[in-house]
Coordinates of C-alpha atoms in Angstrom, one line a residue:
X28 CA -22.9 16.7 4.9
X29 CA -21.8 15.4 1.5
X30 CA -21.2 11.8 1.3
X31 CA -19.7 9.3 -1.4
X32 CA -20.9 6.7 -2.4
X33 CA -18.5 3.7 -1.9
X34 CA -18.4 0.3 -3.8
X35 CA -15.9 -2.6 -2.5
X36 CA -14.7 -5.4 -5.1
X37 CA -13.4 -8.5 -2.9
X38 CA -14.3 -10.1 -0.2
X39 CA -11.1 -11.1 1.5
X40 CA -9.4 -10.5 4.9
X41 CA -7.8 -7.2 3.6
X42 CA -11.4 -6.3 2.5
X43 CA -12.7 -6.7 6.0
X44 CA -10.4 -4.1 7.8
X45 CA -11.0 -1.7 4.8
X46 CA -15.0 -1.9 5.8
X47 CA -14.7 -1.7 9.1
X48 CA -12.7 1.7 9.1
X49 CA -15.4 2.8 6.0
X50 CA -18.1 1.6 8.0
X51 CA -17.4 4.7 11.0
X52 CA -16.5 7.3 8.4
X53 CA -19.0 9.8 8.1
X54 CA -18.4 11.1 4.9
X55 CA -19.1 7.4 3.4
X56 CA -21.8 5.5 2.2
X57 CA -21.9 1.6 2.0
X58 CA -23.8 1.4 -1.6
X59 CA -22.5 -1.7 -2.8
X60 CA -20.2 -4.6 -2.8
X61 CA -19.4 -7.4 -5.3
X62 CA -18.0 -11.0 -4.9
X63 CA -16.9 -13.8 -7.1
X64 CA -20.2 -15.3 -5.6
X65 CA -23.5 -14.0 -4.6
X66 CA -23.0 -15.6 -0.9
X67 CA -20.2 -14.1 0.1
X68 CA -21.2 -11.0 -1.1
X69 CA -24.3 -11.0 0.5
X70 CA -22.6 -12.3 4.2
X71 CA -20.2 -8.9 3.3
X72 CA -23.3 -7.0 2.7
X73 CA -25.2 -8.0 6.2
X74 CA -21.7 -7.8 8.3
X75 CA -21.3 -4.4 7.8
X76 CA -24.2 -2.5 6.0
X77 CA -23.7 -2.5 2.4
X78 CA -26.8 -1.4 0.7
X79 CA -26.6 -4.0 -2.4
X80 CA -24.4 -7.1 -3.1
X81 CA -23.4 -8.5 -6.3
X82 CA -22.4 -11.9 -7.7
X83 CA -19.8 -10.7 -10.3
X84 CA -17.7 -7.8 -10.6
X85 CA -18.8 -7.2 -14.2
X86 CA -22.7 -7.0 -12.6
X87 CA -21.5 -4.3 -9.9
X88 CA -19.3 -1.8 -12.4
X89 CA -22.3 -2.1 -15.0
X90 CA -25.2 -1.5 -12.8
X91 CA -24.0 0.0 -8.3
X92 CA -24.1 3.4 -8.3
X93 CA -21.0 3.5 -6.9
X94 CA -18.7 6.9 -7.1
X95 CA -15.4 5.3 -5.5
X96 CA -14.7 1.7 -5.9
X97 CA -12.4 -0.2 -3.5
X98 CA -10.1 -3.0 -4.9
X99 CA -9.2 -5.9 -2.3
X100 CA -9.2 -8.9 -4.9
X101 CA -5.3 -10.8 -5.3
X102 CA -2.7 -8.7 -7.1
X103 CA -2.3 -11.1 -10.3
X104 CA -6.4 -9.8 -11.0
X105 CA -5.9 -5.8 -9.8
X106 CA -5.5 -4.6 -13.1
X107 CA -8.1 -6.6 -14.6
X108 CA -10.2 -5.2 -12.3
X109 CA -9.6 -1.8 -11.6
X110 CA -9.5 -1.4 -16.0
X111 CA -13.8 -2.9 -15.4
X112 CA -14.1 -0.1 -12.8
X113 CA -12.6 3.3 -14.8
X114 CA -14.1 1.9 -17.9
X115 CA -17.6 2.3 -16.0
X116 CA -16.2 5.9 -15.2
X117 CA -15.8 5.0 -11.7
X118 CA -13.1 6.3 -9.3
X119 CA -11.0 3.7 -7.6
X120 CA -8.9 3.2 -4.5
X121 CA -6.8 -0.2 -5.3
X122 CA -4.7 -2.1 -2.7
X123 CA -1.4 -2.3 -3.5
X124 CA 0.7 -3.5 -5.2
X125 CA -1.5 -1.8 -7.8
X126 CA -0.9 -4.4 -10.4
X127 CA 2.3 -7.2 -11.2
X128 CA 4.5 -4.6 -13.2
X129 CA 5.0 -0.8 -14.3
X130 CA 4.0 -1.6 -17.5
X131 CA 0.2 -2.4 -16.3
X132 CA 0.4 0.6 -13.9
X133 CA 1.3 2.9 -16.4
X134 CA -2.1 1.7 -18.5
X135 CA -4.0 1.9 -15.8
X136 CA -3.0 5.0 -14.8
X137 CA -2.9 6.7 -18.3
X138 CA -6.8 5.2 -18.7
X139 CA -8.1 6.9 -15.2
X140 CA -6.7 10.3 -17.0
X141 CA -8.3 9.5 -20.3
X142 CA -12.0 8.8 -18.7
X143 CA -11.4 11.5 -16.0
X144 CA -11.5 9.6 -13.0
X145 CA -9.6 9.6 -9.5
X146 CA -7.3 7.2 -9.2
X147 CA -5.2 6.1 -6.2
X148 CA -2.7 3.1 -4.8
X149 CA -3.9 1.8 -1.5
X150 CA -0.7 2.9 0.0
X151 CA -2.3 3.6 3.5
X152 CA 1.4 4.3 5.1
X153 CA 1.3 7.6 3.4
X154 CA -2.1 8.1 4.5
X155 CA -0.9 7.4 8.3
X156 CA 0.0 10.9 10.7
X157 CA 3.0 9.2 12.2
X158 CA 4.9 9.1 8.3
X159 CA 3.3 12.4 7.9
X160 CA 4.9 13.8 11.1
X161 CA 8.0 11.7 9.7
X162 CA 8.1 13.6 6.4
X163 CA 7.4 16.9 8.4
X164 CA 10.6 16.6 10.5
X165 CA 12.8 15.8 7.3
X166 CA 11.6 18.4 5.2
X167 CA 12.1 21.2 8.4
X168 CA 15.8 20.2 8.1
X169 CA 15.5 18.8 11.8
X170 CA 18.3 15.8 11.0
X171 CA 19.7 17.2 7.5
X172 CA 20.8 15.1 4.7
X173 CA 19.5 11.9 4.8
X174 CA 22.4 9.3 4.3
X175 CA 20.6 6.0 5.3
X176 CA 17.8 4.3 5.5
X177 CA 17.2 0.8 7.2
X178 CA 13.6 -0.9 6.9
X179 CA 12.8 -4.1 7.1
X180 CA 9.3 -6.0 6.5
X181 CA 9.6 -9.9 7.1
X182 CA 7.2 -12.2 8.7
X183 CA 7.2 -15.8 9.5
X184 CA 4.3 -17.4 8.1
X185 CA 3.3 -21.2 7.6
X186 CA 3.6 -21.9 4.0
X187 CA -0.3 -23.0 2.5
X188 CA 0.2 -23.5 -1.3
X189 CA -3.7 -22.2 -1.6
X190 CA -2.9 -19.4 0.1
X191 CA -2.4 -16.5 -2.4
X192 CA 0.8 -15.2 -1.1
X193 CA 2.6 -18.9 -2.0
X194 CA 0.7 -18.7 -5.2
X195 CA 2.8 -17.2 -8.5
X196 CA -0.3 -16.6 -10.6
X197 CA -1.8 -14.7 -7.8
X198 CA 1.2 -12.5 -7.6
X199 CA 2.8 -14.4 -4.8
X200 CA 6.2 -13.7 -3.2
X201 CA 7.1 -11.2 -0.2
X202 CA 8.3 -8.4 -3.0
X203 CA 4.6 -7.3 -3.7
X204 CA 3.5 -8.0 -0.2
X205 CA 5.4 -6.9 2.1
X206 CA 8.9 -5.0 0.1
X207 CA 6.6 -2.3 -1.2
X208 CA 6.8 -0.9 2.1
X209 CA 10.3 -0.6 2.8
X210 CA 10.9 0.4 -1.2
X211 CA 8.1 3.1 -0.6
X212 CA 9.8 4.8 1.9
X213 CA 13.1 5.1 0.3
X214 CA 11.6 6.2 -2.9
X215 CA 9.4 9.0 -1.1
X216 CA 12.5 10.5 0.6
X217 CA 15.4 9.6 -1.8
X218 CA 13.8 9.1 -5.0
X219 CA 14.7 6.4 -8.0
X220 CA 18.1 5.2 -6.5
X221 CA 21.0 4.8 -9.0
X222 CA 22.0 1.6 -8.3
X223 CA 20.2 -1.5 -7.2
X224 CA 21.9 -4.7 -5.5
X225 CA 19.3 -7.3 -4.5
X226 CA 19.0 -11.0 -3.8
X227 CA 16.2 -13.4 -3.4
X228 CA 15.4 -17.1 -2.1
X229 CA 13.2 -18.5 -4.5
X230 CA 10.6 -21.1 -4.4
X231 CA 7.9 -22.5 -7.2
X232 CA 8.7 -18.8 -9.5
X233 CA 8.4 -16.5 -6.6
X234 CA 10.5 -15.0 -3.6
X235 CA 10.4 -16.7 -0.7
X236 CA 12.4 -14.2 1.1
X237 CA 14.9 -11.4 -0.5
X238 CA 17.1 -8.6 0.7
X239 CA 18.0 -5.3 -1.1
X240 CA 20.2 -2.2 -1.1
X241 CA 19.4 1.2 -3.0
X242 CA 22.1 3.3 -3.9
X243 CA 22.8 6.6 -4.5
X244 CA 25.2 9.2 -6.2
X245 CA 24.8 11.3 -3.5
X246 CA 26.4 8.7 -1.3
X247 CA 23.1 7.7 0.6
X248 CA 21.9 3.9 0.3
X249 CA 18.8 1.6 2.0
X250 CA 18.8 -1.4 3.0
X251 CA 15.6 -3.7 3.4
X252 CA 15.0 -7.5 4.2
X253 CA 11.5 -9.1 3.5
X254 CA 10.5 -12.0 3.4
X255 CA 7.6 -14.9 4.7
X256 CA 10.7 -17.1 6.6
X257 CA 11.7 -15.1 9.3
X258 CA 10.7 -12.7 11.9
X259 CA 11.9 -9.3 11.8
X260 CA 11.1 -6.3 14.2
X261 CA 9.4 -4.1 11.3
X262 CA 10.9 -0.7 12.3
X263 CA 12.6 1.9 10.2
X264 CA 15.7 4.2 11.1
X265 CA 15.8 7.5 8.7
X266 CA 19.6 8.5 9.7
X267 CA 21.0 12.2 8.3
X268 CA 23.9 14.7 8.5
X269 CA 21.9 16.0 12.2
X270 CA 20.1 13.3 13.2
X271 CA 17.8 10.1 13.0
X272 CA 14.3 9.6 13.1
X273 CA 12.7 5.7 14.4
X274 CA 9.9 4.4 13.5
X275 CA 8.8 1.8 15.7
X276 CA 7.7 -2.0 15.1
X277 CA 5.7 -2.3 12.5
X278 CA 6.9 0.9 10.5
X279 CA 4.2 0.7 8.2
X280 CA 1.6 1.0 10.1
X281 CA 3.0 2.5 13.8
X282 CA 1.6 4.3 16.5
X283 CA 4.7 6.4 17.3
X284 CA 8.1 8.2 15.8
X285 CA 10.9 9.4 17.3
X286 CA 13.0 12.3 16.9
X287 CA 16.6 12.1 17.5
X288 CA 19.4 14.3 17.2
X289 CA 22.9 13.6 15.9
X290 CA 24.5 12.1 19.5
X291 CA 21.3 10.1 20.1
X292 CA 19.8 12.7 22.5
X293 CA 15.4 12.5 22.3
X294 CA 14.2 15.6 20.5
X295 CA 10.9 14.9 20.0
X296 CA 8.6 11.9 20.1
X297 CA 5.5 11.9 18.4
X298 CA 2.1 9.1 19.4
X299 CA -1.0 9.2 17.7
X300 CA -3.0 6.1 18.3
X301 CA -5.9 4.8 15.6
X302 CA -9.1 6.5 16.1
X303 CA -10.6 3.5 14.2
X304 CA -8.5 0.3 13.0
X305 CA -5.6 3.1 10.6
X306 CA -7.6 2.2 7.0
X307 CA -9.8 5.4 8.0
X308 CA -7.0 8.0 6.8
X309 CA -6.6 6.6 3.3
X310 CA -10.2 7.1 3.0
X311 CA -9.9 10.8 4.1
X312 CA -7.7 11.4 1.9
X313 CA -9.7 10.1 -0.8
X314 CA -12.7 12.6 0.3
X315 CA -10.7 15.4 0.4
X316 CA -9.2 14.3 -3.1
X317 CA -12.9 14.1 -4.4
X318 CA -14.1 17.4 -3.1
X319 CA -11.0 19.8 -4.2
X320 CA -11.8 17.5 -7.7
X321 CA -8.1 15.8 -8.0
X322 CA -7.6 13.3 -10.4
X323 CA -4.5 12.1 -7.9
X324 CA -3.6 12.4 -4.8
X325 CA -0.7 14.3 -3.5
X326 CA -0.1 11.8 -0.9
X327 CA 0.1 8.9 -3.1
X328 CA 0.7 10.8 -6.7
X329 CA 0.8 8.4 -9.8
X330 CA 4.5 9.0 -10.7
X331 CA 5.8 7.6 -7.2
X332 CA 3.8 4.5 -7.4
X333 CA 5.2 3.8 -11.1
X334 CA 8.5 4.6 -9.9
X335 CA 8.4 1.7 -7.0
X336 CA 6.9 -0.4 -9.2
X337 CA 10.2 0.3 -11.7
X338 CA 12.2 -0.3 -8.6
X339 CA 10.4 -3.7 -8.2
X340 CA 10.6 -4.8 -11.7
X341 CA 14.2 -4.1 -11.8
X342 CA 14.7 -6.7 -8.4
X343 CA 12.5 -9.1 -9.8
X344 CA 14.7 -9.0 -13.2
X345 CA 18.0 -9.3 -11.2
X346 CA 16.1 -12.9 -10.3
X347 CA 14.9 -14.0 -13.5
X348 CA 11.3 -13.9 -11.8
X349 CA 8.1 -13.4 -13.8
X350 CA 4.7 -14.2 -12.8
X351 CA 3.1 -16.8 -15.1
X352 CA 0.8 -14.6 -16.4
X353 CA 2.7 -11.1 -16.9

């Protein structure tokens, strides 16, 4: 069996769910992972089997043997890093959101061409067989024209002003986070909406908490509240012309999806529990990506992610909000 040989930059929390699912894939091999100190990327290293450790990023691109490198580090430094990576003609997986604008995304992505490497957003939802199932229903016509979406991604959490997600030059705010989801979804089954309405609380230059609605000429729209401040369920109702589709708590990331048909009558429900910890399917894809020898994946192609990051720019304008070092 072919293997690849996987790299990790960051050492975070993020970083630690990625390795775990890695870890039990068979196609992968742990070569080597790099930390902002040699320490923590040793501990990294030991916990889970990495074959070397490095100190600094700029050692690892120059000198693992890494084919495909994953990016955990904090937004505000994703495209720093993931430009060190493709520059070292390495392939890269990088958590999203892939950098703090389109602009950056756009580089990033038009570099990975120019050196002819793979290049893919993190966007494990995609990845995930429940949204696949999801996506399988809509496109077999099952509840017809969509004409609403509802998804919501908000979590209470304790404000820390070191943690990065209260932190503007670490690309802080729930838009990055946690909206990506909810604007994700819309903009794989609708598209680039024609109108955008948004809000957001603000706090110390980034969002707090902030609610939007996506329009469309065909009469569809989304709706989607985010935010740290609140709890919210985390599900996700796709309505159409025939029928609905849930997705349950936690859409993101959820175990089941269910199948509804106009008058709220079951149709079908679909389960499909984690064989490892859900990371593992973003890393399939990225195997089978490397050995049909795409540049992209179709899953996660380049032109949706810098279309949601378009949609994102365009909320965080409506704000006046701009990361310090954009």
């Amino acid at each position: 069996m072919e293997k690849f040989k996987w790299g990790v930059i960051g050492t975070g929390k993020i970083a630690h769910k990625f390795a775990v699912a890695l870890k039990h894939c068979e196609k992968a091999q742990l070569c080597g992972v790099a930390s902002r100190t040699e320490n923590k990327a040793k501990k990294f290293a030991e916990e889970f089997g990495f074959e070397k450790y490095y100190g600094s990023y700029a050692d690892f691109a120059a000198n693992s043997d890494a084919e495909i490198v994953y990016i955990a580090t904090p937004m505000a430094s994703h495209f720093a890093d993931a430009k060190l990576c493709i520059e070292h003609g390495k392939n890269v997986l990088c958590e999203k959101s892939l950098t703090l604008n389109a602009a950056q995304t756009e580089e990033l992505l038009a570099l990975a061409k120019a050196k002819g490497v793979f290049f893919m957003e993190a966007m494990w939802m995609k990845c995930r067989p429940v949204y696949r199932k999801m996506k399988e229903w809509i496109a077999s016509g099952l509840i017809g024209d969509i004409e609403y979406i509802k998804a919501d991604f908000s979590n209470f959490i304790t404000y820390d002003e070191n943690d990065r997600l209260f932190r503007a030059d670490c690309g802080g705010g729930c838009l990055l986070d946690l909206g990506i989801y909810p604007l994700t979804l819309a903009h794989d089954l609708l598209g680039m909406p024609d109108e955008i309405i948004s809000s957001a609380h603000m706090m110390n230059g980034f969002d707090m908490s902030n609610s939007i609605m996506l329009r469309y000429k065909s009469g569809a729209f989304v709706s989607a509240d985010n935010g740290f401040e609140i709890q919210l369920r985390n599900n996700a109702i796709i309505s159409g012309s025939k029928g609905f589709i849930t997705l349950g708590n936690w859409f993101h990331c959820t175990d089941e999806g269910v199948l509804f048909d106009r008058r709220g009558n079951e149709v079908e429900r679909f389960v499909y529990k984690d064989e490892i910890n859900g990371y593992e399917y973003e890393v399939d894809e990225v195997h089978r990506c490397l050995e049909a020898g795409l540049l992209e994946s179709t899953l996660v192609p380049h032109s949706d992610t810098i279309e949601v990051m378009k949609i994102m720019d365009k909320c965080r304008k409506q704000w006046g909000m701009k990361f310090p070092n954009e």
